[in-house]
Amino acid sequence: MNQRQIPVAINGRQMLVNEGTSVAAAVTMAGEPCRYSLHGKPRAALCGMGVCMECRMTINGVPHRRACQLLCAPGMEVVTE
Amino acid sequence: MSSSFDVVVVGAGPGGIAAATVAAETGKRVCLLDANPSIGGQIWRGLSSKTTRDNRHAGQFAIWSARLANSGCTVRYGVEVIDAPAPGRLRSESADGGDEVAFEHLILATGARERFLPFPGWTLPGVTGVGGLQALVKSGLDIADKRIVVAGSGPLLLAAAAALKDAGASVEAIVEQTPLAALVRFSLAALAHPYKLIEGADYRRRTLSASYRIGWWVTRANGQDRVESVTLINGRKEQTLACDWLACAYHLVPNLELPRLLGCSIRAGYVAVDFLQQSSVPGLWCVGELTGIGGMEKALVDGQIAGFAAAGNLAQARALARQRRKWASFAASLDRAFTPRPELRALPSAETIVCRCEDVTHRDLATRRNWREAKLHSRCGMGSCQGRICGAAAEFLYGWDAASARPPIFPAKISTLQAATRSAAVPVQQAKLHPEPDATSSGI
Ligand SMILES: Cc1cc2nc3c(=O)[nH]c(=O)nc-3n(C[C@H](O)[C@H](O)[C@H](O)COP(=O)(O)OP(=O)(O)OC[C@H]3O[C@@H](n4cnc5c(N)ncnc54)[C@H](O)[C@@H]3O)c2cc1C
Ligand code: FES
């Protein structure tokens, strides 16, 4: 399968992902949690469908975006919360 | 870009697609809205006309997506409906900002989410939903050679396990909490739907390398910053399995926020509808998982009925009555079979988090009298998921009615909210729900 690769920056680290990859999937593959809870514990995607909000993070400067609902786009900057 | 339609359909899963398609084919001006970046809902997620991989559901998707494309229906994706600010209007948000759409008739097909029940370790990264992990894999997560335990309850366990295995994972075990006797009763009832049994058997055949543990359940997930293993029990024996992922959820619960906001009456956990799928609010139909968790086939039948009814084509709507009954009874038998067992109420320890958004523990909640008091004193359910996850857990653990439907039903930008033209709340007029006329008089 010849899939197009897209460059994204996750917490400042450049990586290539296949076209069609959600931001939540990319962050998980980068080995990062999506956010830290009120008590400082790492959290990651739970529902995968936009209802639990565990995957919220800052995407292209906009905070609290649901990463499981957004596809990676070339040059996207993702910062986990 | 405010606009107006004869029929607006919210949710582009099988239910919404079927409803929008038949209404548009009847010549109505129809708009189909969905929050996802593409149509298909949960079951057809990630499929597209280019999908070449063998997929059981791809055939139906190909048929319906082609019909939808030729129906003249306006389709908008990436649009989340967040409010109903005035009668006949919905407010939405997308990457382009806030918007409003006006409708004559409204069909809701917002589907379901998984039921999550708290146990020690369920907040560790690597613990996900069952359909949740499947959705992440459909959106590009690589799980090749990862060890996965699939647990919880419901037909989704086998379907997801098969899909995860196809994606290259090593499925270590499938852990179904339902007792064997209940599963046997369900299978006998499902003989009325032989094709569903064959589908289940096929999923099982594709996952034969994984042990299928019926009557077992997860008691805890273990690990430091990520799940490393999972402990299971069957009431007598306990066992711990090493894993990279634990996918665990207990069947599905409907997304009732929008129907509730619009005033639809709810009965036994689902939107109450008449034999043409009309809710207690005149001119508002609900279909698919909202009226009973019954899968794609039920959603397609309900959707067509509502689409025909909303377009005024009652004869065609009525012609599907027998199929509607069949799938409604299938949904009821699923609910009976996959009810969480009472032992699951004892899983959370005092420190186990129940509300993940606000880090509220079982200790903080167990002494509260009801959902309202819990919210007031602990902020449970007041975080960004608005009680979508902890609400279903609190209903099961504490027996509370944890319904919530305050606008905006999803977090929205201030600019979107400010632009809303909200009219004073008017009590929603409720219609009497007519039972199905008997088959002889309905002209079938
Ligand atoms: C995570 C998950 C995975 C599943 N996987 C399978 C599977 O593999 N096989 C299977 O047989 N069944 C699966 N199911 C069951 C599935 O619910 C049904 O089979 C079927 O998809 C139901 O169709 P539906 O039309 O009722 O709802 P859905 O297919 O759930 O569609 C609902 C749609 O409504 C949209 N929506 C909801 N609220 C809003 C809003 N406010 N604004 C805009 N859009 C909104 C959602 O984005 C979604 O696309 C899964 C369910 C879940 C929750
Ligand atoms: S994983 Fe639940 S909202 Fe994204």
Coordinates of C-alpha atoms and ligand atoms in Angstrom, one line a residue:
Chain A
M1 CA 0.0 0.0 0.0
N2 CA 1.5 3.3 -1.0
Q3 CA 0.2 5.8 1.5
R4 CA 1.1 9.4 1.5
Q5 CA 3.1 10.5 4.5
I6 CA 2.3 13.7 6.3
P7 CA 4.8 15.7 8.6
V8 CA 3.4 16.8 12.0
A9 CA 5.1 18.2 15.1
I10 CA 4.1 16.6 18.4
N11 CA 5.4 18.5 21.4
G12 CA 8.0 20.0 19.1
R13 CA 9.2 16.6 17.8
Q14 CA 8.8 16.1 14.0
M15 CA 7.2 12.8 12.8
L16 CA 5.7 11.4 9.7
V17 CA 2.3 9.7 9.8
N18 CA 0.1 8.1 7.1
E19 CA -2.5 10.3 5.5
G20 CA -5.8 9.7 7.3
T21 CA -4.3 9.3 10.7
S22 CA -6.1 11.0 13.6
V23 CA -4.2 13.3 15.9
A24 CA -5.0 11.0 18.8
A25 CA -3.5 8.0 17.0
A26 CA -0.4 10.0 16.0
V27 CA 0.2 11.2 19.6
T28 CA -0.3 7.6 21.0
M29 CA 2.2 6.3 18.4
A30 CA 4.6 9.0 19.5
G31 CA 4.4 7.4 23.0
E32 CA 2.9 10.6 24.6
P33 CA -0.1 10.8 26.9
C34 CA -2.8 13.1 25.7
R35 CA -3.1 15.1 28.9
Y36 CA -2.4 15.1 32.6
S37 CA -5.3 15.0 35.0
L38 CA -6.0 17.5 37.8
H39 CA -3.9 15.3 40.0
G40 CA -1.1 15.1 37.5
K41 CA -1.7 11.6 36.2
P42 CA -1.2 10.8 32.5
R43 CA -4.4 10.2 30.5
A44 CA -4.9 9.0 27.0
A45 CA -7.7 8.4 24.5
L46 CA -10.6 6.3 25.9
C47 CA -13.7 6.4 23.7
G48 CA -12.1 7.2 20.3
M49 CA -15.4 8.9 19.2
G50 CA -15.4 12.4 20.6
V51 CA -17.4 12.0 23.8
C52 CA -15.0 11.4 26.7
M53 CA -12.7 14.4 26.1
E54 CA -9.7 12.5 27.5
C55 CA -7.8 13.3 24.2
R56 CA -8.1 17.0 24.4
M57 CA -5.0 18.9 23.5
T58 CA -3.7 22.1 21.8
I59 CA -3.7 21.8 18.0
N60 CA -2.3 24.6 15.9
G61 CA -2.6 26.9 19.0
V62 CA -6.3 26.1 19.7
P63 CA -6.6 24.5 23.2
H64 CA -8.9 21.7 24.2
R65 CA -9.4 20.2 20.7
R66 CA -10.5 16.6 20.6
A67 CA -7.6 14.8 19.0
C68 CA -9.6 11.7 18.1
Q69 CA -11.9 13.7 15.9
L70 CA -9.3 15.5 13.9
L71 CA -7.1 14.1 11.1
C72 CA -3.4 15.1 10.9
A73 CA -2.7 17.8 8.3
P74 CA 0.7 18.7 6.9
G75 CA 2.7 20.9 9.2
M76 CA 0.2 20.6 12.1
E77 CA 1.5 21.5 15.5
V78 CA 0.2 19.5 18.4
V79 CA 1.0 20.2 22.1
T80 CA -0.4 17.9 24.7
E81 CA -2.0 19.4 27.8
Chain B
M1 CA -24.2 30.4 6.2
S2 CA -27.6 30.1 7.7
S3 CA -30.0 27.9 5.7
S4 CA -33.3 26.2 5.8
F5 CA -34.6 22.7 4.9
D6 CA -37.7 20.6 4.8
V7 CA -35.9 17.9 6.8
V8 CA -32.7 18.1 8.8
V9 CA -31.1 14.8 9.9
V10 CA -28.4 14.8 12.7
G11 CA -26.0 11.9 12.6
A12 CA -24.7 10.2 9.5
G13 CA -24.4 6.7 10.7
P14 CA -26.6 4.0 9.0
G15 CA -29.8 5.4 10.6
G16 CA -29.2 9.0 9.6
I17 CA -28.0 8.1 6.1
A18 CA -31.1 5.9 5.4
A19 CA -33.4 8.6 6.7
A20 CA -31.8 11.4 4.8
T21 CA -31.6 9.3 1.6
V22 CA -35.2 8.2 1.4
A23 CA -36.5 11.7 2.4
A24 CA -34.4 13.3 -0.3
E25 CA -35.4 10.7 -2.9
T26 CA -39.0 11.6 -2.2
G27 CA -38.1 15.1 -3.3
K28 CA -37.8 16.9 0.0
R29 CA -35.0 19.4 0.6
V30 CA -32.8 17.5 3.1
C31 CA -29.7 18.4 5.0
L32 CA -27.6 15.7 6.8
L33 CA -25.2 16.9 9.5
D34 CA -22.4 15.0 11.2
A35 CA -19.6 15.9 13.6
N36 CA -17.2 13.4 12.1
P37 CA -14.8 14.3 9.3
S38 CA -16.7 11.8 7.1
I39 CA -20.0 10.0 6.9
G40 CA -20.6 6.5 8.1
G41 CA -21.2 6.7 11.9
Q42 CA -19.6 4.1 14.2
I43 CA -19.9 1.0 12.1
W44 CA -18.9 2.4 8.8
R45 CA -16.2 4.6 10.2
G46 CA -13.2 5.0 8.0
L47 CA -14.8 3.3 5.0
S48 CA -14.8 5.2 1.8
S49 CA -15.7 4.4 -1.8
K50 CA -12.0 3.6 -2.2
T51 CA -12.0 0.9 0.5
T52 CA -10.9 -2.3 -1.1
R53 CA -10.2 -4.3 2.0
D54 CA -12.7 -7.1 2.7
N55 CA -15.2 -5.7 5.1
R56 CA -18.5 -7.3 6.1
H57 CA -20.2 -4.0 6.2
A58 CA -18.6 -2.4 3.1
G59 CA -21.3 -3.8 0.8
Q60 CA -24.1 -2.0 2.6
F61 CA -22.0 1.2 2.9
A62 CA -21.3 1.1 -0.8
I63 CA -25.1 0.8 -1.6
W64 CA -26.2 3.5 0.9
S65 CA -23.4 6.0 0.2
A66 CA -24.1 5.8 -3.5
R67 CA -27.8 6.3 -3.0
L68 CA -27.2 9.2 -0.7
A69 CA -24.8 10.8 -3.2
N70 CA -27.5 10.6 -5.9
S71 CA -30.4 11.7 -3.7
G72 CA -29.8 15.4 -3.9
C73 CA -29.3 15.6 -0.1
T74 CA -27.0 18.3 1.2
V75 CA -24.4 16.6 3.4
R76 CA -22.3 18.6 5.9
Y77 CA -19.6 16.9 7.9
G78 CA -17.3 18.2 10.6
V79 CA -20.4 20.0 11.9
E80 CA -21.4 19.4 15.5
V81 CA -24.9 20.3 16.7
I82 CA -24.6 21.9 20.1
D83 CA -27.9 23.6 20.8
A84 CA -31.5 24.1 19.8
P85 CA -31.8 27.8 20.5
A86 CA -35.3 28.3 19.2
P87 CA -38.2 26.1 17.8
G88 CA -37.2 24.8 14.3
R89 CA -33.6 25.8 14.6
L90 CA -30.3 24.1 15.5
R91 CA -27.0 25.7 16.3
S92 CA -23.8 24.0 15.3
E93 CA -20.1 24.5 15.3
S94 CA -17.4 23.5 12.8
A95 CA -13.9 24.5 11.9
D96 CA -15.5 27.5 10.0
G97 CA -17.2 28.7 13.2
G98 CA -20.8 28.7 14.4
D99 CA -23.8 28.3 12.2
E100 CA -27.5 27.8 12.3
V101 CA -29.9 25.6 10.3
A102 CA -33.7 25.8 10.2
F103 CA -35.9 22.8 9.7
E104 CA -39.5 21.9 9.1
H105 CA -39.0 18.3 10.3
L106 CA -36.1 16.9 12.3
I107 CA -34.7 13.4 12.5
L108 CA -32.2 12.5 15.2
A109 CA -29.8 9.6 14.6
T110 CA -27.0 10.5 17.1
G111 CA -26.2 6.8 17.9
A112 CA -24.6 5.4 21.0
R113 CA -21.5 5.5 23.0
E114 CA -19.9 2.7 25.1
R115 CA -20.8 2.2 28.7
F116 CA -17.6 2.5 30.9
L117 CA -17.6 1.1 34.4
P118 CA -14.8 2.2 36.8
F119 CA -12.3 -0.3 38.3
P120 CA -8.9 0.3 39.8
G121 CA -6.5 1.3 37.0
W122 CA -9.1 2.1 34.4
T123 CA -7.6 5.6 34.0
L124 CA -4.2 4.3 32.9
P125 CA -3.2 5.1 29.3
G126 CA -3.6 1.9 27.3
V127 CA -7.0 1.2 28.8
T128 CA -9.7 2.1 26.2
G129 CA -13.1 1.3 25.1
V130 CA -13.7 -1.8 22.9
G131 CA -15.2 0.1 19.9
G132 CA -12.9 2.9 21.2
L133 CA -9.7 1.0 20.4
Q134 CA -11.2 -0.2 17.1
A135 CA -12.0 3.4 16.2
L136 CA -8.4 4.5 17.0
V137 CA -7.1 1.7 14.9
K138 CA -9.4 2.7 12.0
S139 CA -7.9 6.1 12.3
G140 CA -4.4 5.0 11.9
L141 CA -3.2 3.6 15.3
D142 CA -0.6 0.8 14.7
I143 CA -1.2 -2.2 16.9
A144 CA 0.8 -4.8 15.0
D145 CA 2.1 -7.5 17.4
K146 CA 0.7 -5.7 20.4
R147 CA -0.9 -7.9 23.1
I148 CA -4.5 -6.9 23.6
V149 CA -7.2 -8.1 26.1
V150 CA -10.7 -7.3 24.9
A151 CA -13.2 -7.3 27.8
G152 CA -16.5 -6.1 29.1
S153 CA -19.8 -7.1 27.5
G154 CA -21.7 -7.2 24.3
P155 CA -21.5 -8.3 20.7
L156 CA -19.0 -5.6 20.0
L157 CA -16.3 -7.7 21.9
L158 CA -16.1 -10.3 19.1
A159 CA -16.5 -7.8 16.3
A160 CA -13.7 -5.6 17.7
A161 CA -11.4 -8.6 18.6
A162 CA -11.7 -9.8 15.0
A163 CA -10.9 -6.4 13.6
L164 CA -7.9 -5.9 16.0
K165 CA -6.6 -9.3 15.0
D166 CA -6.9 -8.4 11.3
A167 CA -4.9 -5.3 12.1
G168 CA -2.1 -7.5 13.3
A169 CA -2.6 -7.5 17.0
S170 CA -2.2 -10.6 19.3
V171 CA -5.6 -10.8 21.0
E172 CA -4.7 -12.6 24.3
A173 CA -8.3 -13.1 25.6
I174 CA -11.9 -12.1 25.0
V175 CA -13.5 -11.6 28.4
E176 CA -17.3 -11.5 28.5
Q177 CA -18.9 -10.8 31.9
T178 CA -22.3 -12.3 30.9
P179 CA -22.9 -15.7 32.5
L180 CA -22.9 -18.6 30.1
A181 CA -26.6 -19.3 30.7
A182 CA -27.6 -15.8 29.6
L183 CA -25.5 -16.0 26.5
V184 CA -27.1 -19.4 25.6
R185 CA -30.6 -17.8 26.1
F186 CA -29.6 -14.9 23.9
S187 CA -28.3 -17.2 21.2
L188 CA -31.5 -19.2 21.2
A189 CA -33.5 -15.9 20.9
A190 CA -31.1 -14.8 18.1
L191 CA -32.1 -17.9 16.1
A192 CA -34.8 -15.5 14.7
H193 CA -31.8 -13.6 13.2
P194 CA -29.7 -16.5 11.9
Y195 CA -27.6 -14.1 9.9
K196 CA -26.5 -12.3 13.1
L197 CA -25.5 -15.6 14.7
I198 CA -23.5 -16.5 11.6
E199 CA -21.8 -13.1 11.8
G200 CA -20.9 -13.7 15.5
A201 CA -19.7 -17.2 14.7
D202 CA -17.5 -15.8 12.0
Y203 CA -15.9 -13.2 14.3
R204 CA -15.2 -16.0 16.7
R205 CA -13.7 -18.2 14.0
R206 CA -11.3 -15.4 13.1
T207 CA -10.2 -15.0 16.8
L208 CA -9.9 -18.7 17.7
S209 CA -6.3 -18.2 18.9
A210 CA -7.7 -16.0 21.8
S211 CA -9.4 -17.7 24.7
Y212 CA -13.1 -16.7 25.0
R213 CA -13.8 -16.4 28.7
I214 CA -17.5 -16.3 29.4
G215 CA -18.6 -15.3 32.9
W216 CA -15.2 -13.6 33.6
W217 CA -14.7 -9.9 34.3
V218 CA -11.8 -7.4 34.8
T219 CA -11.2 -6.5 38.4
R220 CA -8.2 -4.2 37.8
A221 CA -5.7 -2.9 35.4
N222 CA -2.1 -2.8 36.6
G223 CA 0.8 -0.6 35.6
Q224 CA 2.7 2.6 36.5
D225 CA 2.2 5.1 33.7
R226 CA 0.6 2.6 31.3
V227 CA -1.3 -0.6 31.5
E228 CA 1.0 -3.6 31.8
S229 CA -1.4 -6.3 32.9
V230 CA -5.0 -7.0 33.7
T231 CA -6.5 -9.1 36.5
L232 CA -9.6 -11.1 35.8
I233 CA -11.9 -13.1 37.9
N234 CA -14.8 -15.5 37.4
G235 CA -16.1 -15.4 40.9
R236 CA -13.8 -18.2 42.0
K237 CA -10.5 -18.1 40.2
E238 CA -8.4 -15.0 39.7
Q239 CA -5.8 -14.6 36.9
T240 CA -3.5 -11.9 35.7
L241 CA -2.6 -11.5 32.0
A242 CA 0.2 -9.3 30.6
C243 CA -1.0 -6.9 27.9
D244 CA -0.1 -3.7 26.0
W245 CA -3.8 -2.7 25.6
L246 CA -6.9 -3.4 27.6
A247 CA -10.1 -2.6 25.6
C248 CA -12.9 -2.7 28.1
A249 CA -16.5 -1.5 27.9
Y250 CA -20.0 -2.8 28.8
H251 CA -22.3 -2.7 25.8
L252 CA -23.6 0.7 24.6
V253 CA -25.8 3.5 25.9
P254 CA -27.6 5.9 23.6
N255 CA -26.5 9.6 23.1
L256 CA -29.6 11.1 24.5
E257 CA -28.4 14.7 25.0
L258 CA -29.9 16.2 21.9
P259 CA -33.3 14.4 22.1
R260 CA -33.5 15.4 25.8
L261 CA -32.6 19.0 25.0
L262 CA -35.4 19.0 22.4
G263 CA -37.9 17.7 24.9
C264 CA -38.3 14.1 23.7
S265 CA -39.7 11.8 26.4
I266 CA -37.4 8.9 27.4
R267 CA -38.6 5.5 28.4
A268 CA -36.5 2.8 30.0
G269 CA -33.3 4.5 28.8
Y270 CA -34.2 5.1 25.2
V271 CA -36.2 7.7 23.3
A272 CA -39.9 6.7 23.3
V273 CA -41.2 6.5 19.8
D274 CA -44.4 5.4 18.0
F275 CA -44.5 2.8 15.2
L276 CA -43.3 5.4 12.7
Q277 CA -40.3 6.3 14.9
Q278 CA -41.9 9.7 15.8
S279 CA -41.0 10.9 19.3
S280 CA -43.3 12.6 21.8
V281 CA -42.4 15.9 20.1
P282 CA -44.5 16.3 17.0
G283 CA -42.3 16.5 13.8
L284 CA -39.3 15.0 15.5
W285 CA -38.3 11.4 14.7
C286 CA -35.5 9.4 16.4
V287 CA -33.9 6.3 14.9
G288 CA -31.1 3.8 15.3
E289 CA -29.4 3.3 18.6
L290 CA -31.4 6.2 20.2
T291 CA -34.5 3.9 20.3
G292 CA -32.7 0.6 21.2
I293 CA -29.2 -0.8 20.7
G294 CA -29.8 -3.0 17.7
G295 CA -26.9 -2.4 15.3
M296 CA -26.7 -1.5 11.6
E297 CA -29.7 -3.4 10.4
K298 CA -32.1 -1.9 12.9
A299 CA -30.7 1.6 12.2
L300 CA -31.3 1.2 8.5
V301 CA -34.9 0.1 8.9
D302 CA -35.7 2.8 11.5
G303 CA -34.0 5.4 9.4
Q304 CA -36.1 4.5 6.3
I305 CA -39.3 4.6 8.3
A306 CA -38.6 8.0 9.7
G307 CA -37.3 9.3 6.3
F308 CA -40.5 8.2 4.6
A309 CA -42.7 9.5 7.4
A310 CA -41.0 12.9 7.5
A311 CA -41.5 13.1 3.8
G312 CA -45.2 12.3 4.2
N313 CA -45.0 8.9 2.5
L314 CA -46.8 6.9 5.2
A315 CA -47.5 3.9 3.1
Q316 CA -43.9 3.2 2.5
A317 CA -43.1 3.8 6.1
R318 CA -45.7 1.4 7.2
A319 CA -44.5 -1.3 4.8
L320 CA -41.4 -1.7 7.0
A321 CA -43.4 -2.4 10.2
R322 CA -42.7 -6.1 10.3
Q323 CA -38.9 -5.6 10.0
R324 CA -39.1 -2.8 12.6
R325 CA -40.7 -5.2 15.1
K326 CA -38.1 -7.9 14.3
W327 CA -35.2 -5.6 15.0
A328 CA -36.8 -4.0 18.0
S329 CA -37.1 -7.4 19.6
F330 CA -33.5 -8.2 18.7
A331 CA -32.4 -5.0 20.5
A332 CA -34.4 -5.9 23.6
S333 CA -32.8 -9.4 23.7
L334 CA -29.3 -7.7 23.5
D335 CA -30.1 -5.5 26.5
R336 CA -31.4 -8.5 28.5
A337 CA -28.3 -10.6 27.7
F338 CA -25.6 -8.0 28.2
T339 CA -26.8 -6.3 31.4
P340 CA -23.8 -5.6 33.7
R341 CA -23.7 -8.1 36.6
P342 CA -24.1 -6.8 40.2
E343 CA -20.5 -7.9 41.1
L344 CA -19.2 -5.0 39.0
R345 CA -20.6 -2.5 41.5
A346 CA -18.0 -3.7 44.0
L347 CA -15.0 -3.1 41.8
P348 CA -14.1 0.5 42.6
S349 CA -12.0 1.0 45.7
A350 CA -12.3 4.3 47.7
E351 CA -9.6 5.9 45.6
T352 CA -10.9 4.7 42.2
I353 CA -11.7 7.7 40.0
V354 CA -15.3 7.7 38.8
C355 CA -15.4 11.2 37.1
R356 CA -12.3 11.3 34.9
C357 CA -12.6 15.0 34.0
E358 CA -12.7 16.3 37.6
D359 CA -10.8 13.4 39.3
V360 CA -13.7 12.7 41.6
T361 CA -13.3 9.3 43.4
H362 CA -15.7 6.6 44.5
R363 CA -15.2 7.8 48.1
D364 CA -16.3 11.3 47.2
L365 CA -19.5 9.9 45.6
A366 CA -20.6 6.8 47.5
T367 CA -22.2 8.8 50.4
R368 CA -24.1 11.3 48.2
R369 CA -27.9 10.9 47.8
N370 CA -28.3 11.7 44.2
W371 CA -26.6 13.0 41.0
R372 CA -27.6 16.6 41.8
E373 CA -26.0 16.5 45.2
A374 CA -22.9 14.8 43.8
K375 CA -22.5 17.5 41.2
L376 CA -23.0 20.3 43.7
H377 CA -20.5 18.9 46.2
S378 CA -17.8 17.3 44.1
R379 CA -18.1 18.7 40.5
C380 CA -18.8 15.1 39.3
G381 CA -20.1 15.3 35.8
M382 CA -19.4 19.1 35.6
G383 CA -16.2 18.7 33.6
S384 CA -15.7 18.8 29.8
C385 CA -17.4 15.5 29.0
Q386 CA -20.5 16.9 30.8
G387 CA -21.2 13.6 32.5
R388 CA -21.2 11.5 29.3
I389 CA -18.8 8.9 30.8
C390 CA -19.4 9.2 34.6
G391 CA -23.2 9.6 34.2
A392 CA -23.7 6.0 32.9
A393 CA -21.2 4.8 35.6
A394 CA -23.1 6.6 38.4
E395 CA -26.4 5.2 37.2
F396 CA -25.1 1.7 37.5
L397 CA -23.0 2.1 40.7
Y398 CA -25.3 4.3 42.7
G399 CA -28.7 3.9 41.0
W400 CA -28.9 7.6 40.2
D401 CA -30.7 9.2 37.3
A402 CA -27.7 11.0 35.8
A403 CA -29.3 12.6 32.8
S404 CA -27.9 15.9 31.6
A405 CA -28.7 18.0 28.5
R406 CA -27.8 21.6 29.0
P407 CA -26.8 23.7 26.0
P408 CA -24.2 23.7 24.6
I409 CA -24.3 19.9 24.6
F410 CA -20.7 19.9 23.4
P411 CA -18.0 22.4 24.5
A412 CA -18.1 25.3 22.0
K413 CA -16.2 28.5 21.3
I414 CA -17.5 31.6 23.1
S415 CA -18.0 33.3 19.7
T416 CA -20.3 30.5 18.6
L417 CA -22.4 30.8 21.8
Q418 CA -22.6 34.6 21.6
A419 CA -23.9 34.5 18.1
A420 CA -26.8 32.2 19.1
T421 CA -30.2 33.8 18.9
R422 CA -31.9 32.1 21.8
S423 CA -35.6 32.5 22.3
A424 CA -37.3 32.2 25.6
A425 CA -37.8 28.6 26.6
V426 CA -41.3 27.4 25.6
P427 CA -42.6 24.2 27.1
V428 CA -42.4 21.5 24.4
Q429 CA -45.8 20.3 23.4
Q430 CA -46.0 16.5 23.9
A431 CA -47.9 14.3 21.6
K432 CA -49.5 11.0 22.6
L433 CA -47.5 8.1 21.2
H434 CA -49.7 5.8 19.1
P435 CA -49.0 2.1 19.4
E436 CA -48.7 0.2 16.2
P437 CA -52.0 -0.5 14.6
D438 CA -52.4 -4.2 14.2
A439 CA -50.9 -5.7 11.1
T440 CA -54.2 -6.4 9.4
S441 CA -55.5 -2.8 9.5
S442 CA -52.2 -1.2 8.5
G443 CA -52.5 -2.5 5.0
I444 CA -49.3 -4.6 5.0
Ligands
LIG1 C1 -17.3 3.1 19.3 C2 -18.3 2.2 18.6 C3 -17.9 1.3 17.7 C4 -18.8 0.4 17.1 N1 -18.4 -0.5 16.2 C5 -19.3 -1.4 15.6 C6 -18.9 -2.4 14.8 O1 -17.7 -2.6 14.5 N2 -19.8 -3.3 14.3 C7 -21.2 -3.2 14.6 O2 -22.0 -4.0 14.1 N3 -21.6 -2.2 15.4 C8 -20.7 -1.3 15.9 N4 -21.1 -0.3 16.8 C9 -22.5 -0.2 17.1 C10 -23.1 0.9 16.2 O3 -23.6 1.8 17.1 C11 -24.2 0.4 15.3 O4 -23.9 -0.8 14.6 C12 -24.7 1.5 14.2 O5 -23.5 2.1 13.7 C13 -25.7 2.4 14.8 O6 -26.1 3.3 13.8 P1 -26.7 4.7 14.2 O7 -27.0 5.3 12.9 O8 -27.8 4.5 15.2 O9 -25.6 5.5 14.9 P2 -24.0 5.8 14.7 O10 -23.5 4.9 13.6 O11 -23.4 5.8 16.0 O12 -24.0 7.3 14.1 C14 -24.3 8.4 14.9 C15 -23.6 9.6 14.3 O13 -24.1 10.8 14.9 C16 -23.1 11.7 15.0 N5 -23.5 12.7 16.0 C17 -23.8 12.4 17.3 N6 -24.1 13.5 18.0 C18 -23.9 14.5 17.1 C19 -24.1 16.0 17.2 N7 -24.5 16.5 18.3 N8 -23.9 16.7 16.1 C20 -23.5 16.1 14.9 N9 -23.3 14.8 14.8 C21 -23.5 14.0 15.8 C22 -21.9 10.9 15.2 O14 -20.7 11.6 14.8 C23 -22.1 9.6 14.4 O15 -21.5 9.7 13.2 C24 -20.2 0.5 17.4 C25 -20.6 1.5 18.4 C26 -19.7 2.3 19.0 C27 -20.1 3.3 20.0
FES2 S1 -10.8 9.7 22.9 FE1 -12.7 10.3 23.8 S2 -13.0 12.3 23.0 FE2 -11.3 11.6 22.0

